[in-house]
Amino acid sequence: MLAAGSTIGILGGGQLGRMMAVAALQLGYRVVGYAPEGDNVAADACSDFITAAWDDAEALARLAQGCDVVTWEFENVPVSTVQSLPAALLACPVKALEIAQDRLREKHFVAALGGTPAPYAEVASAEGIAAALARIGTPGILKTARDGYDGKGQWRARTALEAGGLAFPGVPCVYEGFVTYETEFSVILVRGRDGDVRFWDSTANLHEGGMLARSILPAGALVEAQVPQARELAAKVAAELGYVGVLTLEFFATKHGPVFNEMAPRVHNSGHWTIEGAATSQFENHVRAICGLPLGGTKTRFASIEMRNIVGGDALKAHAILAEPGEPHLHLYGKAEAREGRKMGHVTRVGHALK
Ligand code: AMP
């Protein structure tokens, strides 16, 4: 158990790190953030923040020296960065990052544990696109195997004609058949150092332009019916990885059961509602898990919950939300530039309290 006053290192400087740092401070820990130059909004909530490249050996040594445990808030932290840190500092297994950074590995891994991904084919060259189309057909999505997020690095083809326009982007890709689904949902779990696993309720996740827009509870009958199977898979993934902390798996709820989309070895946007809506938030339980503290309850506290992302220029008007009825809970991330499509904050609205 990490004593109060100990220091947590967080790799990555975004809003997830910022909310994680707030939870860590509340539990009496110090936080040192680490990320390359950028709009590192986590720094506002950190006792110290190291701005350095992912391969800066001197800066990484400084981080290691100053921390008692290290975690990440961003799944594209280079594996070599994490591996250069003393293994004893790492709460979460680096294998989780290795797998989640590569869509192909991720699908193989989950399929081997009994999960069902969308039909997919590896695309390693321009010729590979035609072969993948012959096997999977349209509609489908070409995705870069690495470095994609929030719908970036993805090209959709609804028809054979559109598929003719798909160009090989010069990096390894995967072509996926388009899944017909009713709702998207995620399973978010926390696993303690002792293997204790707890799940939050699964929200229905509504996307706009490939990016999460809203998460809603109750999630509806179809999601609720598919959650047990999805949880079973998520628990297997966590156990197989020897995972410690918060882990997220995203699914499509289809007529034929849950289809695995992707996993994130970290706290997740679709779990932001847990700050006000659950007995313990995903951020606090992640900190508890990596520090070896007892995990908190994950029960939902309200009959209905809606988390909505505030994207782009909307953030400038966001304080007006506080005047709206229903006690909205506003979180702004302190980002300097409200670029279009950028997550600037979120607002959570809750219904009546559950006994
Ligand atoms: P991803 O980055 O892979 O999670 O994709 C972003 C979003 O695009 C997903 O949350 C879905 O809304 C949509 N999407 C991605 N892949 C598929 C698929 N194979 N079938 C249907 N929708 C998809």
Short mmCIF file of C-alpha atoms and ligand atoms in Angstrom, two decimals:
data_model
loop_
_atom_site.label_atom_id
_atom_site.label_comp_id
_atom_site.label_asym_id
_atom_site.label_seq_id
_atom_site.Cartn_x
_atom_site.Cartn_y
_atom_site.Cartn_z
CA MET A 1 0.00 0.00 0.00
CA LEU A 2 1.49 3.31 -1.05
CA ALA A 3 1.64 5.71 1.92
CA ALA A 4 0.05 9.15 1.74
CA GLY A 5 2.63 11.66 0.57
CA SER A 6 4.05 9.19 -1.97
CA THR A 7 4.33 10.31 -5.59
CA ILE A 8 2.44 9.01 -8.62
CA GLY A 9 3.94 9.58 -12.06
CA ILE A 10 1.48 9.98 -14.93
CA LEU A 11 2.65 9.58 -18.53
CA GLY A 12 0.55 11.83 -20.76
CA GLY A 13 -0.73 15.33 -20.16
CA GLY A 14 -4.37 15.41 -21.28
CA GLN A 15 -7.71 15.72 -19.53
CA LEU A 16 -7.66 12.10 -18.35
CA GLY A 17 -4.40 12.80 -16.51
CA ARG A 18 -5.86 16.00 -15.13
CA MET A 19 -8.89 14.24 -13.62
CA MET A 20 -6.68 11.37 -12.40
CA ALA A 21 -4.37 13.87 -10.71
CA VAL A 22 -7.30 15.53 -8.92
CA ALA A 23 -8.33 12.12 -7.55
CA ALA A 24 -4.74 11.36 -6.51
CA LEU A 25 -4.37 14.70 -4.70
CA GLN A 26 -7.61 14.03 -2.85
CA LEU A 27 -6.13 10.78 -1.54
CA GLY A 28 -3.04 12.58 -0.26
CA TYR A 29 -0.60 11.72 -3.05
CA ARG A 30 1.73 13.96 -5.00
CA VAL A 31 1.59 13.76 -8.78
CA VAL A 32 4.33 14.28 -11.34
CA GLY A 33 3.14 14.44 -14.94
CA TYR A 34 5.27 13.75 -17.98
CA ALA A 35 4.53 14.53 -21.63
CA PRO A 36 6.14 16.13 -24.65
CA GLU A 37 5.54 19.80 -25.45
CA GLY A 38 1.84 20.52 -26.05
CA ASP A 39 -1.31 21.77 -24.36
CA ASN A 40 -0.67 19.63 -21.26
CA VAL A 41 -3.75 20.48 -19.23
CA ALA A 42 -2.89 17.83 -16.64
CA ALA A 43 -0.03 20.08 -15.50
CA ASP A 44 -2.49 22.41 -13.71
CA ALA A 45 -3.33 19.60 -11.28
CA CYS A 46 0.18 18.17 -10.86
CA SER A 47 2.68 19.00 -8.13
CA ASP A 48 5.37 18.89 -10.79
CA PHE A 49 5.30 18.41 -14.56
CA ILE A 50 8.17 17.30 -16.78
CA THR A 51 7.87 18.50 -20.38
CA ALA A 52 10.18 16.28 -22.40
CA ALA A 53 10.25 13.99 -25.41
CA TRP A 54 9.19 10.37 -24.93
CA ASP A 55 12.79 9.28 -25.55
CA ASP A 56 14.55 11.81 -23.31
CA ALA A 57 16.57 9.43 -21.11
CA GLU A 58 17.67 12.12 -18.67
CA ALA A 59 14.12 13.38 -18.11
CA LEU A 60 12.76 9.84 -17.75
CA ALA A 61 15.46 9.11 -15.15
CA ARG A 62 14.32 12.23 -13.29
CA LEU A 63 10.72 11.00 -13.40
CA ALA A 64 11.73 7.56 -12.11
CA GLN A 65 13.77 9.10 -9.32
CA GLY A 66 10.88 11.22 -8.15
CA CYS A 67 8.07 8.64 -8.24
CA ASP A 68 6.89 5.66 -6.22
CA VAL A 69 4.59 4.34 -8.95
CA VAL A 70 4.04 5.23 -12.62
CA THR A 71 0.88 4.93 -14.70
CA TRP A 72 -0.37 6.39 -17.98
CA GLU A 73 -3.44 8.28 -19.17
CA PHE A 74 -2.74 7.87 -22.89
CA GLU A 75 -2.43 4.52 -24.69
CA ASN A 76 -0.01 5.74 -27.33
CA VAL A 77 2.88 6.36 -24.93
CA PRO A 78 5.73 4.54 -26.72
CA VAL A 79 6.32 1.10 -25.25
CA SER A 80 10.07 1.84 -25.23
CA THR A 81 9.43 4.82 -22.92
CA VAL A 82 7.60 2.66 -20.42
CA GLN A 83 10.18 -0.11 -20.70
CA SER A 84 12.99 2.32 -19.93
CA LEU A 85 11.51 2.91 -16.46
CA PRO A 86 12.35 0.56 -13.58
CA ALA A 87 9.87 -2.33 -13.72
CA ALA A 88 9.18 -1.99 -9.99
CA LEU A 89 7.56 1.42 -10.63
CA LEU A 90 5.03 0.11 -13.15
CA ALA A 91 1.63 -0.71 -11.75
CA CYS A 92 0.08 -1.69 -15.09
CA PRO A 93 1.64 -4.30 -17.38
CA VAL A 94 3.28 -2.82 -20.48
CA LYS A 95 1.82 -5.71 -22.50
CA ALA A 96 -1.56 -3.98 -22.21
CA LEU A 97 -0.12 -0.98 -24.05
CA GLU A 98 1.61 -3.13 -26.66
CA ILE A 99 -1.64 -4.87 -27.52
CA ALA A 100 -3.91 -1.82 -27.40
CA GLN A 101 -1.58 0.21 -29.65
CA ASP A 102 -2.08 -2.18 -32.53
CA ARG A 103 -5.60 -2.88 -33.78
CA LEU A 104 -4.53 -6.18 -35.35
CA ARG A 105 -2.86 -7.53 -32.22
CA GLU A 106 -5.81 -6.33 -30.19
CA LYS A 107 -8.31 -8.23 -32.34
CA HIS A 108 -6.18 -11.43 -32.34
CA PHE A 109 -5.77 -11.21 -28.59
CA VAL A 110 -9.44 -10.70 -27.84
CA ALA A 111 -10.57 -13.33 -30.38
CA ALA A 112 -8.22 -15.86 -28.76
CA LEU A 113 -10.02 -15.24 -25.45
CA GLY A 114 -13.40 -15.95 -27.02
CA GLY A 115 -14.40 -12.41 -28.06
CA THR A 116 -16.01 -11.56 -31.40
CA PRO A 117 -14.46 -8.64 -33.30
CA ALA A 118 -15.97 -7.25 -36.52
CA PRO A 119 -14.88 -9.28 -39.57
CA TYR A 120 -11.44 -7.93 -40.46
CA ALA A 121 -8.45 -8.35 -42.75
CA GLU A 122 -4.92 -7.09 -42.46
CA VAL A 123 -3.91 -4.56 -45.14
CA ALA A 124 -0.16 -4.22 -45.54
CA SER A 125 -0.01 -2.76 -49.06
CA ALA A 126 -2.10 -1.15 -51.81
CA GLU A 127 -2.81 -4.63 -53.28
CA GLY A 128 -3.95 -5.71 -49.82
CA ILE A 129 -6.95 -3.38 -50.07
CA ALA A 130 -8.40 -5.30 -53.03
CA ALA A 131 -7.81 -8.62 -51.26
CA ALA A 132 -9.48 -7.35 -48.08
CA LEU A 133 -12.45 -6.02 -50.07
CA ALA A 134 -12.82 -9.36 -51.86
CA ARG A 135 -12.98 -11.11 -48.49
CA ILE A 136 -14.97 -8.67 -46.37
CA GLY A 137 -16.90 -6.61 -48.92
CA THR A 138 -18.65 -3.29 -48.29
CA PRO A 139 -19.69 -1.38 -46.31
CA GLY A 140 -16.43 -1.28 -44.38
CA ILE A 141 -13.79 0.90 -42.78
CA LEU A 142 -10.08 1.07 -43.47
CA LYS A 143 -8.24 1.97 -40.26
CA THR A 144 -4.56 2.53 -39.59
CA ALA A 145 -3.43 -0.27 -37.29
CA ARG A 146 -1.66 2.20 -35.03
CA ASP A 147 -2.05 5.79 -33.80
CA GLY A 148 -5.73 6.26 -34.60
CA TYR A 149 -8.17 7.71 -32.08
CA ASP A 150 -11.53 9.53 -32.10
CA GLY A 151 -12.19 8.44 -35.68
CA LYS A 152 -8.83 9.72 -36.98
CA GLY A 153 -6.89 7.51 -39.42
CA GLN A 154 -10.14 5.96 -40.70
CA TRP A 155 -11.72 5.90 -44.16
CA ARG A 156 -15.22 4.59 -44.74
CA ALA A 157 -16.47 2.88 -47.90
CA ARG A 158 -20.24 2.41 -48.09
CA THR A 159 -20.32 0.95 -51.60
CA ALA A 160 -18.02 -0.86 -54.02
CA LEU A 161 -17.73 2.45 -55.90
CA GLU A 162 -16.53 4.24 -52.78
CA ALA A 163 -14.22 1.33 -51.99
CA GLY A 164 -12.53 1.99 -55.33
CA GLY A 165 -11.45 5.33 -53.88
CA LEU A 166 -9.74 3.83 -50.84
CA ALA A 167 -6.02 4.62 -50.95
CA PHE A 168 -3.34 2.80 -49.01
CA PRO A 169 -2.01 5.37 -46.51
CA GLY A 170 1.49 3.83 -46.50
CA VAL A 171 1.26 2.35 -43.01
CA PRO A 172 -0.11 -1.04 -41.85
CA CYS A 173 -3.91 -1.02 -41.75
CA VAL A 174 -6.87 -3.18 -40.97
CA TYR A 175 -10.02 -3.27 -43.08
CA GLU A 176 -13.15 -3.96 -41.04
CA GLY A 177 -16.62 -4.90 -42.13
CA PHE A 178 -19.16 -2.30 -40.99
CA VAL A 179 -21.12 -3.68 -38.06
CA THR A 180 -24.86 -3.11 -37.98
CA TYR A 181 -25.60 -2.36 -34.38
CA GLU A 182 -28.31 -0.86 -32.23
CA THR A 183 -26.08 0.85 -29.67
CA GLU A 184 -22.44 1.11 -28.70
CA PHE A 185 -21.46 0.46 -25.12
CA SER A 186 -18.35 0.06 -23.05
CA VAL A 187 -17.37 -2.15 -20.17
CA ILE A 188 -15.20 -0.29 -17.68
CA LEU A 189 -13.62 -2.31 -14.91
CA VAL A 190 -11.06 -1.78 -12.23
CA ARG A 191 -8.76 -4.59 -11.14
CA GLY A 192 -6.81 -4.36 -7.90
CA ARG A 193 -3.34 -5.70 -7.20
CA ASP A 194 -4.99 -8.67 -5.50
CA GLY A 195 -7.09 -9.50 -8.60
CA ASP A 196 -10.32 -8.02 -7.18
CA VAL A 197 -12.42 -6.90 -10.20
CA ARG A 198 -15.30 -4.43 -10.14
CA PHE A 199 -17.43 -3.11 -13.00
CA TRP A 200 -19.29 0.15 -13.43
CA ASP A 201 -22.65 0.07 -15.16
CA SER A 202 -22.33 0.16 -18.94
CA THR A 203 -23.64 3.32 -20.58
CA ALA A 204 -25.01 3.52 -24.10
CA ASN A 205 -22.42 5.52 -26.02
CA LEU A 206 -23.53 7.80 -28.85
CA HIS A 207 -20.88 8.85 -31.33
CA GLU A 208 -20.80 11.75 -33.78
CA GLY A 209 -18.20 11.72 -36.54
CA GLY A 210 -16.39 8.74 -35.00
CA MET A 211 -16.03 10.52 -31.65
CA LEU A 212 -17.96 9.97 -28.42
CA ALA A 213 -20.65 12.61 -28.00
CA ARG A 214 -22.83 11.27 -25.15
CA SER A 215 -22.96 8.43 -22.62
CA ILE A 216 -26.34 7.49 -21.18
CA LEU A 217 -27.81 5.38 -18.38
CA PRO A 218 -29.99 3.38 -18.39
CA ALA A 219 -28.42 1.98 -21.52
CA GLY A 220 -31.52 0.07 -22.69
CA ALA A 221 -32.61 -3.56 -22.73
CA LEU A 222 -30.31 -4.79 -25.50
CA VAL A 223 -27.15 -3.45 -23.85
CA GLU A 224 -28.25 -4.72 -20.45
CA ALA A 225 -28.80 -8.19 -21.92
CA GLN A 226 -25.31 -8.21 -23.47
CA VAL A 227 -23.36 -6.76 -20.55
CA PRO A 228 -22.79 -10.11 -18.75
CA GLN A 229 -21.10 -11.64 -21.81
CA ALA A 230 -19.08 -8.47 -22.44
CA ARG A 231 -17.98 -8.35 -18.80
CA GLU A 232 -16.89 -11.95 -18.90
CA LEU A 233 -14.62 -11.15 -21.84
CA ALA A 234 -13.29 -7.96 -20.22
CA ALA A 235 -12.48 -9.84 -17.00
CA LYS A 236 -10.62 -12.49 -19.04
CA VAL A 237 -8.62 -9.78 -20.82
CA ALA A 238 -7.73 -8.17 -17.48
CA ALA A 239 -6.73 -11.48 -15.89
CA GLU A 240 -4.70 -12.59 -18.92
CA LEU A 241 -2.76 -9.31 -18.82
CA GLY A 242 -2.33 -9.35 -15.03
CA TYR A 243 -3.89 -5.92 -15.30
CA VAL A 244 -3.98 -3.41 -12.44
CA GLY A 245 -6.11 -0.27 -12.69
CA VAL A 246 -8.99 0.80 -14.93
CA LEU A 247 -9.45 -1.03 -18.24
CA THR A 248 -12.06 -0.27 -20.92
CA LEU A 249 -13.46 -2.46 -23.68
CA GLU A 250 -15.80 -0.97 -26.29
CA PHE A 251 -18.55 -3.02 -27.93
CA PHE A 252 -21.30 -2.83 -30.53
CA ALA A 253 -24.60 -4.28 -29.29
CA THR A 254 -25.84 -6.23 -32.32
CA LYS A 255 -28.77 -8.59 -32.88
CA HIS A 256 -26.30 -11.46 -32.58
CA GLY A 257 -24.61 -10.36 -29.37
CA PRO A 258 -21.76 -8.06 -28.36
CA VAL A 259 -19.14 -7.38 -31.04
CA PHE A 260 -15.79 -6.18 -29.69
CA ASN A 261 -14.56 -2.89 -31.14
CA GLU A 262 -11.45 -1.86 -29.23
CA MET A 263 -9.87 -1.68 -25.82
CA ALA A 264 -8.21 1.13 -23.90
CA PRO A 265 -5.83 0.23 -21.06
CA ARG A 266 -6.83 3.33 -19.14
CA VAL A 267 -9.66 5.44 -17.78
CA HIS A 268 -12.12 6.32 -20.52
CA ASN A 269 -14.28 9.17 -21.77
CA SER A 270 -17.39 6.99 -21.45
CA GLY A 271 -16.63 6.70 -17.69
CA HIS A 272 -16.59 10.42 -16.87
CA TRP A 273 -20.11 10.14 -15.50
CA THR A 274 -18.71 8.07 -12.61
CA ILE A 275 -17.30 11.25 -10.98
CA GLU A 276 -20.76 12.28 -9.81
CA GLY A 277 -22.77 9.23 -10.78
CA ALA A 278 -21.07 6.29 -9.07
CA ALA A 279 -20.06 5.44 -5.51
CA THR A 280 -16.41 5.79 -6.57
CA SER A 281 -15.18 7.38 -9.80
CA GLN A 282 -13.05 5.60 -12.39
CA PHE A 283 -10.24 8.08 -11.63
CA GLU A 284 -10.25 7.43 -7.89
CA ASN A 285 -10.46 3.65 -8.30
CA HIS A 286 -7.59 3.71 -10.79
CA VAL A 287 -5.47 5.55 -8.22
CA ARG A 288 -6.61 3.19 -5.46
CA ALA A 289 -5.73 0.16 -7.59
CA ILE A 290 -2.23 1.28 -8.60
CA CYS A 291 -1.46 2.36 -5.03
CA GLY A 292 -2.68 -0.93 -3.54
CA LEU A 293 -5.51 0.72 -1.58
CA PRO A 294 -8.87 -1.02 -1.07
CA LEU A 295 -11.09 -0.46 -4.12
CA GLY A 296 -14.25 1.62 -3.76
CA GLY A 297 -17.80 0.60 -4.69
CA THR A 298 -18.84 1.13 -8.29
CA LYS A 299 -22.63 1.27 -7.87
CA THR A 300 -24.59 3.85 -9.84
CA ARG A 301 -26.15 6.45 -7.54
CA PHE A 302 -28.88 7.86 -9.78
CA ALA A 303 -31.82 6.51 -11.76
CA SER A 304 -30.63 8.22 -14.93
CA ILE A 305 -27.39 9.83 -16.06
CA GLU A 306 -26.23 11.67 -19.15
CA MET A 307 -22.65 12.72 -19.86
CA ARG A 308 -22.19 15.01 -22.85
CA ASN A 309 -18.87 16.10 -24.28
CA ILE A 310 -18.26 19.79 -24.91
CA VAL A 311 -16.43 19.97 -28.20
CA GLY A 312 -14.66 22.81 -30.01
CA GLY A 313 -15.88 26.37 -29.70
CA ASP A 314 -18.79 25.37 -27.47
CA ALA A 315 -16.48 25.59 -24.44
CA LEU A 316 -16.50 29.38 -24.67
CA LYS A 317 -20.19 29.36 -23.82
CA ALA A 318 -19.97 26.49 -21.38
CA HIS A 319 -20.40 28.41 -18.13
CA ALA A 320 -23.91 29.28 -19.28
CA ILE A 321 -24.75 25.60 -18.75
CA LEU A 322 -24.56 26.21 -14.99
CA ALA A 323 -27.69 28.35 -15.21
CA GLU A 324 -29.68 25.47 -16.68
CA PRO A 325 -32.08 23.49 -14.49
CA GLY A 326 -31.25 20.03 -13.14
CA GLU A 327 -27.94 20.83 -11.40
CA PRO A 328 -25.61 20.12 -14.33
CA HIS A 329 -22.05 19.21 -13.31
CA LEU A 330 -19.60 21.05 -15.54
CA HIS A 331 -15.99 20.00 -16.11
CA LEU A 332 -13.74 22.17 -18.26
CA TYR A 333 -10.28 20.93 -19.12
CA GLY A 334 -8.50 24.29 -19.38
CA LYS A 335 -7.41 23.80 -22.98
CA ALA A 336 -6.00 26.96 -24.53
CA GLU A 337 -7.29 26.48 -28.04
CA ALA A 338 -10.87 25.48 -28.87
CA ARG A 339 -10.06 23.77 -32.18
CA GLU A 340 -12.96 22.19 -34.01
CA GLY A 341 -13.54 18.60 -32.90
CA ARG A 342 -11.41 19.00 -29.77
CA LYS A 343 -12.75 17.75 -26.43
CA MET A 344 -12.83 20.86 -24.22
CA GLY A 345 -14.90 19.59 -21.32
CA HIS A 346 -17.99 17.61 -20.40
CA VAL A 347 -21.22 18.05 -18.54
CA THR A 348 -22.97 15.38 -16.49
CA ARG A 349 -26.65 15.52 -15.64
CA VAL A 350 -28.21 13.11 -13.16
CA GLY A 351 -31.79 12.13 -12.40
CA HIS A 352 -33.19 11.25 -8.99
CA ALA A 353 -31.02 9.50 -6.42
CA LEU A 354 -31.29 5.74 -6.00
CA LYS A 355 -31.71 4.41 -2.48
P1 AMP B 1 -12.79 3.38 -33.29
O1 AMP B 1 -11.74 4.45 -33.25
O2 AMP B 1 -12.32 2.14 -33.94
O3 AMP B 1 -13.43 3.14 -31.96
O4 AMP B 1 -13.96 3.96 -34.22
C1 AMP B 1 -14.66 5.13 -33.85
C2 AMP B 1 -16.13 4.95 -34.07
O5 AMP B 1 -16.42 4.66 -35.46
C3 AMP B 1 -16.76 3.78 -33.30
O6 AMP B 1 -17.04 4.10 -31.97
C4 AMP B 1 -18.01 3.56 -34.15
O7 AMP B 1 -18.97 4.54 -33.90
C5 AMP B 1 -17.49 3.72 -35.55
N1 AMP B 1 -16.98 2.43 -36.05
C6 AMP B 1 -15.69 2.03 -36.03
N2 AMP B 1 -15.55 0.78 -36.54
C7 AMP B 1 -16.78 0.36 -36.90
C8 AMP B 1 -17.29 -0.83 -37.50
N3 AMP B 1 -16.50 -1.85 -37.86
N4 AMP B 1 -18.62 -0.91 -37.73
C9 AMP B 1 -19.43 0.13 -37.39
N5 AMP B 1 -19.02 1.29 -36.83
C10 AMP B 1 -17.70 1.41 -36.60
#
